[in-house]
Structure formats: structure tokens, C-alpha cells
Coordinates of C-alpha atoms in Angstrom, one line a residue:
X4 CA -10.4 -30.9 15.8
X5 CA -7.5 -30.9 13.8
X6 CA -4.0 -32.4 15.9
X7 CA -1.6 -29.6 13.9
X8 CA 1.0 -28.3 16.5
X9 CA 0.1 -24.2 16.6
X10 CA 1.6 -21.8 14.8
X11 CA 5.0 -19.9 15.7
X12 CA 6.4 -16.7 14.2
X13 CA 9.2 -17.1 11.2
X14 CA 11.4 -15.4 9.9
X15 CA 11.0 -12.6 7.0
X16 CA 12.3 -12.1 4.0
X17 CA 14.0 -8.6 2.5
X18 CA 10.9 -6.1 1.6
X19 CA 10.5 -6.8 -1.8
X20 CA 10.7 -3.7 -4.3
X21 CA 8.1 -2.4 -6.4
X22 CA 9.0 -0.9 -9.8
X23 CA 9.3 3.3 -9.6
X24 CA 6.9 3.6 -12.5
X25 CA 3.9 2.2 -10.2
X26 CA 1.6 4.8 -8.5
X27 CA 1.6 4.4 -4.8
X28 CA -1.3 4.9 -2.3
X29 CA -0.6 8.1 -0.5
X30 CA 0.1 6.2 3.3
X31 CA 3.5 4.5 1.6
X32 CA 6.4 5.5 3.9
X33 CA 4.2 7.6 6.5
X34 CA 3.0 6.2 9.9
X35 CA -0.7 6.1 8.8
X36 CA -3.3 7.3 5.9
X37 CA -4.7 10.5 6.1
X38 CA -8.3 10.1 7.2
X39 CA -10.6 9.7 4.6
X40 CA -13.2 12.6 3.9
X41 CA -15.1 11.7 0.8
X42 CA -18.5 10.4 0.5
X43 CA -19.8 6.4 0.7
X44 CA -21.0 6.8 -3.0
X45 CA -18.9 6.6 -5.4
X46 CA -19.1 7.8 -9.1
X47 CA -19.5 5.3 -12.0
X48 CA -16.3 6.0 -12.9
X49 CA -14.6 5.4 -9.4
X50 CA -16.6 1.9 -9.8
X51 CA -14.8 1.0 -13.2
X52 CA -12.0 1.7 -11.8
X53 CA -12.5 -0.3 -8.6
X54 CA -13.6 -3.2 -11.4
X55 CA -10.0 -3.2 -12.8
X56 CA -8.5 -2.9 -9.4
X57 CA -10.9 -5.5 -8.0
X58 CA -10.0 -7.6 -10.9
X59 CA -6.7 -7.6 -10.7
X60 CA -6.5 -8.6 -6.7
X61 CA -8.8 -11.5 -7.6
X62 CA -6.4 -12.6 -10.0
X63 CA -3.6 -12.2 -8.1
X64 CA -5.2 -14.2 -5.0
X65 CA -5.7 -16.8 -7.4
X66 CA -2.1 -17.2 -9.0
X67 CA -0.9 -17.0 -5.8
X68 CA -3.6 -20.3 -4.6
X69 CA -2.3 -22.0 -7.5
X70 CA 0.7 -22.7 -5.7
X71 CA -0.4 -23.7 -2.3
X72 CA 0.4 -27.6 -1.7
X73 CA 2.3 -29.1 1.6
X74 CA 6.1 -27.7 2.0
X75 CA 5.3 -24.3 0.5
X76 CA 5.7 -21.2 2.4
X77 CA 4.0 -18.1 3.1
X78 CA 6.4 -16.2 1.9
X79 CA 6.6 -17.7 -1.4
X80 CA 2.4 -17.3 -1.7
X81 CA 4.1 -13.2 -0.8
X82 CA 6.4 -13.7 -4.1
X83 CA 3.9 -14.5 -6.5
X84 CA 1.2 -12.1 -5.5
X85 CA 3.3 -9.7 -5.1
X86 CA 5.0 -10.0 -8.9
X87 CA 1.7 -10.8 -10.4
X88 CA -0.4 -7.2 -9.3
X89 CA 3.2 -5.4 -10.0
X90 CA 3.5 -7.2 -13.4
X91 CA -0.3 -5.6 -13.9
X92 CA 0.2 -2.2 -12.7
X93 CA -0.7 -2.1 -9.4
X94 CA 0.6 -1.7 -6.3
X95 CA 0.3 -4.7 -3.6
X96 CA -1.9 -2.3 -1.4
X97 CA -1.3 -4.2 2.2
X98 CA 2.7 -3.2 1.3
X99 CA 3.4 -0.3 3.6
X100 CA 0.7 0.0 5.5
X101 CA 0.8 1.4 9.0
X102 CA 4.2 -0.8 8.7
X103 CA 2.7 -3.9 7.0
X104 CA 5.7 -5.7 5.5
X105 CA 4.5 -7.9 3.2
X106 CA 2.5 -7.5 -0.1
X107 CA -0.5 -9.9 1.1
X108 CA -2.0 -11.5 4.5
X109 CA -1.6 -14.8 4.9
X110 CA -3.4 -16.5 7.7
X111 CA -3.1 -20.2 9.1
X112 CA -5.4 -22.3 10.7
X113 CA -5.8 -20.4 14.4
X114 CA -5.0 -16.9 12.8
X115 CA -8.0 -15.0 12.4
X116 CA -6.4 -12.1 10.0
X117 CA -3.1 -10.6 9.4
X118 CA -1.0 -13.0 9.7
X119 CA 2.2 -11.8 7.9
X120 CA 3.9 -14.2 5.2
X121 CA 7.2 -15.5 6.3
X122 CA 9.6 -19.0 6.3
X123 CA 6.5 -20.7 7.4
X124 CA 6.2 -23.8 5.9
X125 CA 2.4 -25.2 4.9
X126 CA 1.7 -28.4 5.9
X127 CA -0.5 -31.1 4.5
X128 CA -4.1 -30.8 6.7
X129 CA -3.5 -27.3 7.1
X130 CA -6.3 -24.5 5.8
X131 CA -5.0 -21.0 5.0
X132 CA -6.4 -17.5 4.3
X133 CA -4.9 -15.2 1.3
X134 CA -6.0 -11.6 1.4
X135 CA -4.8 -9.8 -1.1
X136 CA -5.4 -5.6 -1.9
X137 CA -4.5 -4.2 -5.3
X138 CA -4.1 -0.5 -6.0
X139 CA -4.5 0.9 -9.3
X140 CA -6.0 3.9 -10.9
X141 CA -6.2 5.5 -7.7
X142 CA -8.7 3.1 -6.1
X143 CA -8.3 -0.4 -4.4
X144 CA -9.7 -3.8 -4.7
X145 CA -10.0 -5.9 -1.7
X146 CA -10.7 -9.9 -1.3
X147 CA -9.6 -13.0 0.6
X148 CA -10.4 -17.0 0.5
X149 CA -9.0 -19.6 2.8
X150 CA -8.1 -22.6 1.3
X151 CA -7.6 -26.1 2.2
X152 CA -3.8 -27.6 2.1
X153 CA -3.7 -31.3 1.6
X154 CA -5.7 -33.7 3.3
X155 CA -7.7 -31.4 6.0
X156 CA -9.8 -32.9 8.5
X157 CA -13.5 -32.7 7.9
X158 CA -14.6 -30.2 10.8
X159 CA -12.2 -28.0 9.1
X160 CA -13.1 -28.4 5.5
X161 CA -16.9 -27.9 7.0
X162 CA -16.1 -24.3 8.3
X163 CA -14.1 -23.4 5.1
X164 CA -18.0 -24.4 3.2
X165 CA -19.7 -22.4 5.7
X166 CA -17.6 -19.6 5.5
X167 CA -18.0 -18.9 2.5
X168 CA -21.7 -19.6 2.3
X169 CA -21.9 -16.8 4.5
X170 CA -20.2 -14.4 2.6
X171 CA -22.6 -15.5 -0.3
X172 CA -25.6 -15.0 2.0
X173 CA -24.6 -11.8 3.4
X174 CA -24.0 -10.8 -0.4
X175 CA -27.6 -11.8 -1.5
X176 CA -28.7 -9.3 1.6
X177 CA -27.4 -6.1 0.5
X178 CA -30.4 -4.1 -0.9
X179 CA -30.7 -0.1 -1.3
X180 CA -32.7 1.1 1.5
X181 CA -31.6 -1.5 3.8
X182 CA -29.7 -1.0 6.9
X183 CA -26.2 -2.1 6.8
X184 CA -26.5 -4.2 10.3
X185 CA -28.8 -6.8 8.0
X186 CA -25.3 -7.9 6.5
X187 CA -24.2 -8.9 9.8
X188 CA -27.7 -10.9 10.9
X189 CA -27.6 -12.9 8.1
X190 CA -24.1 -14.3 9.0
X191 CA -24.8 -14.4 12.3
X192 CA -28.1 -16.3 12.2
X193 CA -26.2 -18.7 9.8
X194 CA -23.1 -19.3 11.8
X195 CA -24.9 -19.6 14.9
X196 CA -26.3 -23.0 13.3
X197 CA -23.3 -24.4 13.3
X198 CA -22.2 -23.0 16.6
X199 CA -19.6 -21.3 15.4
X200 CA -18.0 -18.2 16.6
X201 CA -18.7 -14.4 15.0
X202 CA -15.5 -12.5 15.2
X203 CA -16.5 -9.1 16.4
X204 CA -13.6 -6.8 16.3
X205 CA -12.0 -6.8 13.0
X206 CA -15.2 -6.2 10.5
X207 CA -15.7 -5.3 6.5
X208 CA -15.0 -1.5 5.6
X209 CA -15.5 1.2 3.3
X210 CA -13.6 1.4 0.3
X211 CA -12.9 3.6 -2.6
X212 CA -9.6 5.9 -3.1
X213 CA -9.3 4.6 0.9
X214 CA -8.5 1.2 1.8
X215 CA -10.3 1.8 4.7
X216 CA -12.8 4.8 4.2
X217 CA -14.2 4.6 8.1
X218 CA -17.2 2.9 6.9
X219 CA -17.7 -0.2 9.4
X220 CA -19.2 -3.5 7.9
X221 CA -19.8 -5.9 11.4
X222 CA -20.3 -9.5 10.6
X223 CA -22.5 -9.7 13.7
X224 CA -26.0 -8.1 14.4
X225 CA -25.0 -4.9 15.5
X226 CA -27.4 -2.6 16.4
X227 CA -25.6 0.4 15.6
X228 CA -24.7 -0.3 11.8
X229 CA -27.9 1.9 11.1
X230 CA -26.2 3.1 8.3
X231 CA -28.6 2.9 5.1
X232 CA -27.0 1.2 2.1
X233 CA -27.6 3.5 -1.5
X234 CA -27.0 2.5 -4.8
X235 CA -22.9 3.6 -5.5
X236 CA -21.8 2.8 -2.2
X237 CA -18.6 0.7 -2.0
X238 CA -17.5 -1.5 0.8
X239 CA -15.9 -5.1 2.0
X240 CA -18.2 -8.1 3.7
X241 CA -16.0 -10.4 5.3
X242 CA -17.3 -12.5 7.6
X243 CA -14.3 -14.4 9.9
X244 CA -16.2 -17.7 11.7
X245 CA -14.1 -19.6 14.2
X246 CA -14.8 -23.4 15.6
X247 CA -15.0 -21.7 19.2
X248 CA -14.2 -18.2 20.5
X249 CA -14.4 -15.1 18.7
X250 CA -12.0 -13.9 21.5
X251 CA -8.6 -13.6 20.0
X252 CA -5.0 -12.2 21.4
X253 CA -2.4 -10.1 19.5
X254 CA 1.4 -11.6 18.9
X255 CA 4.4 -9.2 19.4
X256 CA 4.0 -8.5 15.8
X257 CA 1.3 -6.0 16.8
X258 CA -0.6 -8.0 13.0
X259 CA -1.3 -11.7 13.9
X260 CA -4.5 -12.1 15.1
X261 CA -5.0 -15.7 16.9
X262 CA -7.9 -16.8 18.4
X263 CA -7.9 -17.1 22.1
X264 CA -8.2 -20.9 22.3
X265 CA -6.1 -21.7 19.4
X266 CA -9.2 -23.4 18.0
X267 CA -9.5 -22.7 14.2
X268 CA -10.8 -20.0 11.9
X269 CA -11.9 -19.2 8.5
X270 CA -12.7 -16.2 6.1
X271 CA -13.8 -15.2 3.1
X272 CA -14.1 -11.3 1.7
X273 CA -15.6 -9.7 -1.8
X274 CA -15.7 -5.9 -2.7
X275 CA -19.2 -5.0 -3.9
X276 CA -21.0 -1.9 -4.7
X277 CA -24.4 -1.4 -3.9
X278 CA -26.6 -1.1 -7.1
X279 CA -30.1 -0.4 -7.7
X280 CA -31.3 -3.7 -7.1
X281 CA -28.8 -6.0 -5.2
X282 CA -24.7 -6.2 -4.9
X283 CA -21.8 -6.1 -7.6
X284 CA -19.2 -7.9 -6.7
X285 CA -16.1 -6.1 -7.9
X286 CA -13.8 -8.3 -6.8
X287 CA -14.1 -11.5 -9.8
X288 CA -11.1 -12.7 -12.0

């Protein structure tokens, strides 16, 4: 186990602006979204435009990776997402909402999800997570990758693998006809090799014209995901796996999600729609 001293709040930056001419998502300076109403399906053309969208997150989480290295902070990983999807035409989709302050997630080491960028500074043997949202054409794009900063210890750099093997497992799962809840087995069954930890609460969603549609993706077995996957349907898998217990606690921030014993966690997330025969993933650079 990595000897990295745990992570403490720091301090945040101004909210960065986004240029008038960019369309915002409709929960952008109220409390919360309005619920969404609309069905799982989605037309082909709400798909092409979730390819642009998608497209442009993935890129965006990638410019931003491109400048991860020792000394760097989170907030700077905020900067250049945040200009690269504006620069594109779309609006950092995490920005605003429910009172998120910051134009992507960034999540170190213990932090499960959410962590909010700040004056954190990245240090060498460190692994972080980028999640990053576009929204553009009306539609939003949703993925996230944890990456390894500097010279990380080997139990970590193992998770990170797994991780994402189980996203790519639970990808190669999604069939029309299918119950959703075979998503979850499959990374379940996986992790559980490793003995790693499932985290429960926070889970893959529906998306479409809603960042969060109310569909409910569980990375675990669960046996109420019942729901039957159709061709058109559009949704997140992204599994979180931690070295021990998917238990977790909250910071003051009401965002930060830390694991309960501190011990570490990775993630890895793709927007796919279901097609005739397998997964898209809508979510490639």
C-alpha cells in the first residue's frame, strides 16, 4: 500500500466563465435539473449527436491527461478541460450542477468520485481520476480514466489495469435482450478475484438530453437492475474498485467521496448505446 499522506481540502479558484454564445444545460443557475421524462431510447439522431458530444469530452479528458506529471494541480487539469470543450462548443456539463464548481471531477488516490479540482498539488506515486461531461447539441457525453502520476507503487498501478479491464468486460456484456444487472456481475465476478471492493452507491446512469436520465447502471450484481437493455438505449458503465472497503464517508464539501479506510480507489467510465448486436461506445477521441 502506497505511504502517500491522505488527502486534505484546498483552496479554489474563481468560477471560471463560459463564453455567452454557448448553449447551457437547462439546471445552470437553479438548485437541481428538472426530472427527466423521456424515454431510455434514443433516436438516431440524439445518438449523433451524443457522438459529437461524447467525442468532444474524450478529447477534452485527454488534453487535460496530457498535462498531469508531479507538482501540477487539480485545478490546472480544471483550466485546460475547461478551455478545451468551451474552445469546441460545449459547455463543461459538471459546471453548475446541483452547485458543482468546477468544470471536471478530479479524484485522488482515496477519493472514490467527485473530488473537486482545487490548489492541490499531484505528487509523484500518486494515481488520479479525470471525469469529464461535455454538453453540446442538447445532449451530453460522459467519461472518466484514472491515471498514474509518476512512479506509482505496483498494487496501485494493478488496480488502475483492473479497473479498466472491467469497464471493458462489462462493455463486451451489454447485449439487447439482456438484463441490465449482467453489467454489474461481470465486474463484480472480476473484481472479486482480486479482492477488491465494488462501490455500491454511486453507479452508471442514463443519459441523453439528461445528465442523469434516472436510469441506474450498479456495478454490483443487483438483483433489481431487471431492466432489459434495447437497441437505442443510452447510458454510462462505470465501475469504481477500491483495494478494501466500498464503504466511503462524505467531506464537508457535501462532493468528495473518500473511502472509509482511506485505502485506495480507481475508476474508469464510457457512454455507450445499445445496438443491435453489442455496445457503441460514444465516448472515443
Amino acid at each position: 500500500m502506497s505511504a502517500q499522506s491522505l488527502l486534505v481540502p484546498g483552496e479554489l479558484s474563481p468560477t471560471r466563465s463560459v463564453p455567452g454564445n454557448i448553449r447551457r444545460p437547462e439546471y445552470v443557475g437553479r438548485p437541481a435539473p428538472t426530472p427527466y421524462t423521456g424515454p431510455e431510447v434514443q433516436t438516431p439522431e440524439t445518438v449523433e449527436a451524443m457522438r459529437v458530444a461524447g467525442r468532444i469530452a474524450a478529447q477534452a479528458m485527454e488534453e487535460a491527461a496530457r498535462h498531469i506529471a508531479p507538482g501540477v494541480t487539480t485545478d490546472e487539469l480544471d483550466r485546460v478541460a475547461h478551455e478545451f470543450m468551451c474552445d469546441h462548443g460545449a459547455y463543461p456539463s459538471t459546471l453548475g450542477y446541483r452547485g458543482f464548481p468546477k468544470s471536471l471531477c478530479t479524484s485522488v488516490n482515496e477519493v472514490i468520485c467527485h473530488g473537486i479540482p482545487d490548489s492541490t498539488v499531484l505528487r509523484d506515486g500518486d494515481i488520479v481520476n479525470l471525469d469529464v461531461t461535455a454538453y453540446i447539441g442538447g445532449v451530453h457525453g460522459d467519461n472518466n480514466a484514472t491515471y498514474l502520476v509518476g512512479d506509482v507503487d505496483e498494487e496501485s498501478r494493478l488496480l488502475v489495469e483492473r479497473t479498466r479491464e472491467a469497464l471493458n468486460r462489462a462493455i463486451k456484456a451489454v447485449r439487447p435482450g439482456r438484463q441490465i444487472n449482467v453489467i454489474g456481475r461481470v465486474i463484480e465476478s472480476y473484481a472479486k478475484r482480486f479482492g477488491y471492493g465494488v462501490v455500491r452507491d454511486f453507479t452508471g446512469h442514463g443519459i441523453n438530453t439528461s445528465f442523469h436520465s434516472g436510469l441506474v447502471i450498479p456495478h454490483y450484481d443487483s438483483p433489481y437492475a431487471t431492466t432489459v437493455m434495447q437497441p437505442g438505449m443510452t447510458f454510462t458503465i462505470e465501475p469504481m474498485l477500491t483495494l478494501g472497503t466500498y464503504e466511503y464517508e462524505i467531506w464537508d464539501d457535501n462532493w468528495t467521496v473518500v473511502t472509509k479506510d482511506r485505502r485506495r480507489t480507481a475508476q474508469f467510465e464510457h457512454t455507450l448505446v445499445v445496438t443491435d448486436t453489442g455496445a457503441e461506445i460514444l465516448t472515443l477521441p
